[in-house]
PDB file of C-alpha atoms in Angstrom:
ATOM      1  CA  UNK Q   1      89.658-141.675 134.428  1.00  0.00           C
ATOM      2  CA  UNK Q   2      86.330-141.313 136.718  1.00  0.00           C
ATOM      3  CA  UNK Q   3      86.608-142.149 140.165  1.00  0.00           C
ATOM      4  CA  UNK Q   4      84.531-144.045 142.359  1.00  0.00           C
ATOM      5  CA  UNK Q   5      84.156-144.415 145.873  1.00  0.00           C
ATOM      6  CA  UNK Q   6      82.761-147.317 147.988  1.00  0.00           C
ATOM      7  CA  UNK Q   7      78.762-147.210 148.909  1.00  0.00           C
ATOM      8  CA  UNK Q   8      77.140-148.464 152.163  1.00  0.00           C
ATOM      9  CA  UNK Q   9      75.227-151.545 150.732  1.00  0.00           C
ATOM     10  CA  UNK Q  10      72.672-150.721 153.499  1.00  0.00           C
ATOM     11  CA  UNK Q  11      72.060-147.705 151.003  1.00  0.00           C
ATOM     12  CA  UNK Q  12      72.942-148.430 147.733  1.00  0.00           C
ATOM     13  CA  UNK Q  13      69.312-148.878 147.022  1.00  0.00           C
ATOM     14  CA  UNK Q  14      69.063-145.265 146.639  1.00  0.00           C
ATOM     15  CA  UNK Q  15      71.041-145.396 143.790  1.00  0.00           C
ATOM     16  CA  UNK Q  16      69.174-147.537 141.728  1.00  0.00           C
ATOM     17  CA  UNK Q  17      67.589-145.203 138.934  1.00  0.00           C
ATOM     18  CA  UNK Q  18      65.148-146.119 135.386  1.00  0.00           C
ATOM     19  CA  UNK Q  19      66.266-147.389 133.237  1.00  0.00           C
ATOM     20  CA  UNK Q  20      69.154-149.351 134.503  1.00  0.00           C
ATOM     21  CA  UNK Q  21      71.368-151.442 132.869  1.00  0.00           C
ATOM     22  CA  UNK Q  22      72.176-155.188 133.928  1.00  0.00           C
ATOM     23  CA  UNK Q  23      75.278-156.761 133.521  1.00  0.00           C
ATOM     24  CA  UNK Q  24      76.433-160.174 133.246  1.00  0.00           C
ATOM     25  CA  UNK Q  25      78.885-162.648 131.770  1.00  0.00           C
ATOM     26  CA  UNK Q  26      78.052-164.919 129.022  1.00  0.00           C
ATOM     27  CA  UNK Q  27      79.672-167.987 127.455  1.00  0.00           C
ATOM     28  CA  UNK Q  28      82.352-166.073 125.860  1.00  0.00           C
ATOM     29  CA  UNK Q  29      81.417-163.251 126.011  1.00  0.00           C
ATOM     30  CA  UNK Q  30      79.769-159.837 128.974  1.00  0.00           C
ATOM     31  CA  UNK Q  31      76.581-158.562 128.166  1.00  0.00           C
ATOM     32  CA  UNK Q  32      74.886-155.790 129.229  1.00  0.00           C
ATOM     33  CA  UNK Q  33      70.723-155.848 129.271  1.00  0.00           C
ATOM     34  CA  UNK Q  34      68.599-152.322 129.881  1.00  0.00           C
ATOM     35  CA  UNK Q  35      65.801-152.637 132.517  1.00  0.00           C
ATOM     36  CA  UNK Q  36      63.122-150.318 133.293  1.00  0.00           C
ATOM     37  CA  UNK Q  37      61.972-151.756 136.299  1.00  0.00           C
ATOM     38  CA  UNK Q  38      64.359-152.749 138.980  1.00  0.00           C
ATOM     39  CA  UNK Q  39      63.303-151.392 142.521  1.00  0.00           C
ATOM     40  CA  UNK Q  40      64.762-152.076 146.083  1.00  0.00           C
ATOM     41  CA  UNK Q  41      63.238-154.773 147.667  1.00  0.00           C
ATOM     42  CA  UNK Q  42      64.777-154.474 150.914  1.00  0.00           C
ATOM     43  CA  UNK Q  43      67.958-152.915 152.569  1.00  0.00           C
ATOM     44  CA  UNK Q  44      68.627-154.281 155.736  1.00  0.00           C
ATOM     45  CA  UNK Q  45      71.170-155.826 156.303  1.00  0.00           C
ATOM     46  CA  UNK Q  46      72.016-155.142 152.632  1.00  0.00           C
ATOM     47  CA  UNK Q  47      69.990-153.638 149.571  1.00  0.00           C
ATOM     48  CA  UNK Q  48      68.551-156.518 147.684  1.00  0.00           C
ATOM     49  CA  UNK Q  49      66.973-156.097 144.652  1.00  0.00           C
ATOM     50  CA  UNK Q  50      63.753-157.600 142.069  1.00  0.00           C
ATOM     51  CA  UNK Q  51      63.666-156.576 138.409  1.00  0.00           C
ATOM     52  CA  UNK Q  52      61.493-158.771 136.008  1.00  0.00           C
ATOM     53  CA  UNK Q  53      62.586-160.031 133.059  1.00  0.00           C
ATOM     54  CA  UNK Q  54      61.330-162.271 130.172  1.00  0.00           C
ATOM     55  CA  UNK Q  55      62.850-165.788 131.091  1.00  0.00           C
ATOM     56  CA  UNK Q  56      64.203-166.496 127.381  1.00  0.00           C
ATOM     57  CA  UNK Q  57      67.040-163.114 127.425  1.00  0.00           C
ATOM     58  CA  UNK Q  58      70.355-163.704 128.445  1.00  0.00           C
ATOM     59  CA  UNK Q  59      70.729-162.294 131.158  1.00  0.00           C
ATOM     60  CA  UNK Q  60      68.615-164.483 133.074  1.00  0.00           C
ATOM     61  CA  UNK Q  61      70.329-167.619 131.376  1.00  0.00           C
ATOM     62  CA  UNK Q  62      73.572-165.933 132.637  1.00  0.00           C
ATOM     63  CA  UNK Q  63      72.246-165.026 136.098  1.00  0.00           C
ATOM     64  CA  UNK Q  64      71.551-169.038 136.307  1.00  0.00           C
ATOM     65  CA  UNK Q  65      74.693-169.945 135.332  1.00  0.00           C
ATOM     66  CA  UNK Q  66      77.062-167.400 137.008  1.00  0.00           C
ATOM     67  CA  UNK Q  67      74.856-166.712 139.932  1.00  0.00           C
ATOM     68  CA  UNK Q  68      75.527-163.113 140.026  1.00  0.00           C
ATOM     69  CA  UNK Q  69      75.365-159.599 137.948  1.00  0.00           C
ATOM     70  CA  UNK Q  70      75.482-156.077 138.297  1.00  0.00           C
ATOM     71  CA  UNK Q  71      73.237-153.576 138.136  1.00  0.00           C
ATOM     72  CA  UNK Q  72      74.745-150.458 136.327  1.00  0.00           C
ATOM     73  CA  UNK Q  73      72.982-146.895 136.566  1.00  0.00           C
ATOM     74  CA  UNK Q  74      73.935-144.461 133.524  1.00  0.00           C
ATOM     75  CA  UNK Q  75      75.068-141.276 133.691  1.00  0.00           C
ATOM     76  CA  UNK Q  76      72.728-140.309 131.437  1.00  0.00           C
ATOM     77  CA  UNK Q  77      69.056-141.932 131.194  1.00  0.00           C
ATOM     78  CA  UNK Q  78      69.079-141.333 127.927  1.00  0.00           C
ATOM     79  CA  UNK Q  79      72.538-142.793 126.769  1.00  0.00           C
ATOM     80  CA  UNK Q  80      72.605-144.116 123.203  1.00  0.00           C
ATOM     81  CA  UNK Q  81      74.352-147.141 125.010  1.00  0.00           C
ATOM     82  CA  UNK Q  82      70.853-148.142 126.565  1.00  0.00           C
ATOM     83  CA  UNK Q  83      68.704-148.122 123.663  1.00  0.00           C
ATOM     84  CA  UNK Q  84      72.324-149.952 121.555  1.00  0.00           C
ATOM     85  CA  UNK Q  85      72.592-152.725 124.461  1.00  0.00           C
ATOM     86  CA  UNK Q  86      68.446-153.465 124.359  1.00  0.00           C
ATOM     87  CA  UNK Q  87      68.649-153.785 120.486  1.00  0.00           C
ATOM     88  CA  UNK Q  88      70.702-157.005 120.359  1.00  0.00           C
ATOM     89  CA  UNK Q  89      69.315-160.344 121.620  1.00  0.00           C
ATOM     90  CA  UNK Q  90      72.192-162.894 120.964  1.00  0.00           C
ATOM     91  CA  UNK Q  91      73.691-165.236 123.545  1.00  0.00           C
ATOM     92  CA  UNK Q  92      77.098-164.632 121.449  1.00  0.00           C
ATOM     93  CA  UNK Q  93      77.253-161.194 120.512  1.00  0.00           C
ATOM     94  CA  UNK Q  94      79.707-158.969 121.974  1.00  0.00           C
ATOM     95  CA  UNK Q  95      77.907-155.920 122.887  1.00  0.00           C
ATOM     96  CA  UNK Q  96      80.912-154.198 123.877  1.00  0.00           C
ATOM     97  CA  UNK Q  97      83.117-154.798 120.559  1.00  0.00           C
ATOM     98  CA  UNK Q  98      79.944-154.010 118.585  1.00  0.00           C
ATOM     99  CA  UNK Q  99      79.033-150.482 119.731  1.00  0.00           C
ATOM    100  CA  UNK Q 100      82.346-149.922 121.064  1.00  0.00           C
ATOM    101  CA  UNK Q 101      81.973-149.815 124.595  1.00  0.00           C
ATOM    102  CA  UNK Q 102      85.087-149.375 126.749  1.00  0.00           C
ATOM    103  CA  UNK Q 103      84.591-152.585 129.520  1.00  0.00           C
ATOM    104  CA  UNK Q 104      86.518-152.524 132.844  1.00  0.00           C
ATOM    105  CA  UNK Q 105      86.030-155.623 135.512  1.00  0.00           C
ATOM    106  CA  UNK Q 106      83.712-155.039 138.304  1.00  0.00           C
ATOM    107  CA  UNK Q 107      85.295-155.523 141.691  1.00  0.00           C
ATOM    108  CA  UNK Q 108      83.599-158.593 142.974  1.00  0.00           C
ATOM    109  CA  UNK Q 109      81.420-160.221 140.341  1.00  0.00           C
ATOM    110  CA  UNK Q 110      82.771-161.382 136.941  1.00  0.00           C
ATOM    111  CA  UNK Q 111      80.905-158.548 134.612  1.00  0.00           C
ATOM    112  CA  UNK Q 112      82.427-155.517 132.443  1.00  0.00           C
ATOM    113  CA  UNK Q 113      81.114-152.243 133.394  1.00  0.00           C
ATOM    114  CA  UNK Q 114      80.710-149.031 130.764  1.00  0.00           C
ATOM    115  CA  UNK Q 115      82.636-147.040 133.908  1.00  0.00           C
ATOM    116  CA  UNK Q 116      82.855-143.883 131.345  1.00  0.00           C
ATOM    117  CA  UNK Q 117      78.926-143.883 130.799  1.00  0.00           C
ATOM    118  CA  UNK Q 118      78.106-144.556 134.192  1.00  0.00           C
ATOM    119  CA  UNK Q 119      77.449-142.852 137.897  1.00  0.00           C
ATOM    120  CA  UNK Q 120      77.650-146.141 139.604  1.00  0.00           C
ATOM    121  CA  UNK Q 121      77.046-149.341 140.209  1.00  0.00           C
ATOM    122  CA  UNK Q 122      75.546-152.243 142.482  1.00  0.00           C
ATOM    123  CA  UNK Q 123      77.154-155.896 142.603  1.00  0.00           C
ATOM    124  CA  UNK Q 124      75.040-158.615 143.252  1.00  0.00           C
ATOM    125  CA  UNK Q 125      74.895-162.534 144.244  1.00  0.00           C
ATOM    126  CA  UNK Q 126      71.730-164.054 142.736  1.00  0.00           C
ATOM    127  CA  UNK Q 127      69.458-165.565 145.598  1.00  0.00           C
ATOM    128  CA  UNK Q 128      66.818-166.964 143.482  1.00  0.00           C
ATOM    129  CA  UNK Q 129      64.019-166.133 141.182  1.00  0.00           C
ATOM    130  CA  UNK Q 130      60.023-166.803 140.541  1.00  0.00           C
ATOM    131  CA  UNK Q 131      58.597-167.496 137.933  1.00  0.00           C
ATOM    132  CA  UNK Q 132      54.877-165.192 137.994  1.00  0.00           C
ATOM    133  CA  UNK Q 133      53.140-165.781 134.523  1.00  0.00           C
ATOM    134  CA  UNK Q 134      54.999-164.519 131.707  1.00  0.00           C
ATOM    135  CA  UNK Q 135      57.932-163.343 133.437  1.00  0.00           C
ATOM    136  CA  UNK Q 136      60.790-164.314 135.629  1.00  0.00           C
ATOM    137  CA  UNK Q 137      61.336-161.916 138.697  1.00  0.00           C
ATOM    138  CA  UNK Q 138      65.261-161.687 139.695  1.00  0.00           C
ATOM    139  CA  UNK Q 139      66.493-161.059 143.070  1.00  0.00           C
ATOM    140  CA  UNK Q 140      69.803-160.534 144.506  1.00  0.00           C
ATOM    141  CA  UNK Q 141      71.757-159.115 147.201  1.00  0.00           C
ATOM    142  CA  UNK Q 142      73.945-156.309 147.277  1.00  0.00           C
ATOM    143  CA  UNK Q 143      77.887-157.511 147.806  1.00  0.00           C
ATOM    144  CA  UNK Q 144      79.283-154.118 146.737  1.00  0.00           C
ATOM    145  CA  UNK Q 145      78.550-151.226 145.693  1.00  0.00           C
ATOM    146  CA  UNK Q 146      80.189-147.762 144.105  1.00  0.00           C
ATOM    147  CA  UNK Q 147      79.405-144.551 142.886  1.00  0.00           C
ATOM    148  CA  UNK Q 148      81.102-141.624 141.199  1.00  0.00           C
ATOM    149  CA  UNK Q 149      82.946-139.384 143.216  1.00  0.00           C
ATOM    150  CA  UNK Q 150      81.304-135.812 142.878  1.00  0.00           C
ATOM    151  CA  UNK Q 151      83.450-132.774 141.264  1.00  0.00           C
ATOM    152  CA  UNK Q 152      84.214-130.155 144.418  1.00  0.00           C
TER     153      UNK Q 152
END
């Protein structure tokens, strides 16, 4: 089992990485959404963060409701996981059951994490969002945040 170890949330911006990997929890059901653009937007006090995201997927109907996700960096930018999670948009389908994903419970926030396909991961309460044309940008704040331990 991979351990992880506790991240200073002034600095767990630096381990946000592309493509990244939002997770939430659905009616029913966790999802998990990829992202390619989720940057730092600040980090004092706490990393917060901004990704955009087409209003109409999921995950922003589940950041609504739940007011919080997670924001899951892979292992492996090129996981077959990603590309799986991004291919399914369907507020009732179990993305973990259907390309069976192992889900464990974050610490803070109410969302399954991949924690054998990951390096880390940042929890999050939403603080709002803006809605810029097409798109919906998504911020939150940083509540905690781990990262695999390294092998010495």
């Amino acid at each position: 089992m991979a351990e992880f170890e506790e991240v200073d949330l002034k600095k767990a911006y630096t381990m946000i990485t592309s493509p990244a990997v939002v997770a939430t929890k659905g009616v029913g059901v966790y999802d998990l959404t990829p992202y390619g653009w989720i940057m730092p937007m600040d980090y004092d006090p706490v990393t917060r963060v901004i990704f955009s995201s087409d209003p109409d997927h999921q995950a922003v109907a589940n950041i609504y409701r739940e007011k919080e996700f997670a924001v899951v960096i892979p292992s492996d930018p090129k996981a077959l996981f990603i590309e799986q999670t991004g291919s399914v948009s369907n507020p009732i389908a179990d993305k973990f059951k259907m390309f069976s994903l192992k889900g464990e419970k974050a610490t803070k926030v109410d969302v399954l994490l991949p924690k054998d396909l990951i390096s880390g991961w940042i929890e999050f309460k939403f603080i709002r969002s803006v809605a810029e044309g097409s798109i919906e940008l998504i911020m939150g704040e940083a509540i905690a945040a781990y990262q695999r331990v390294s092998a010495s």
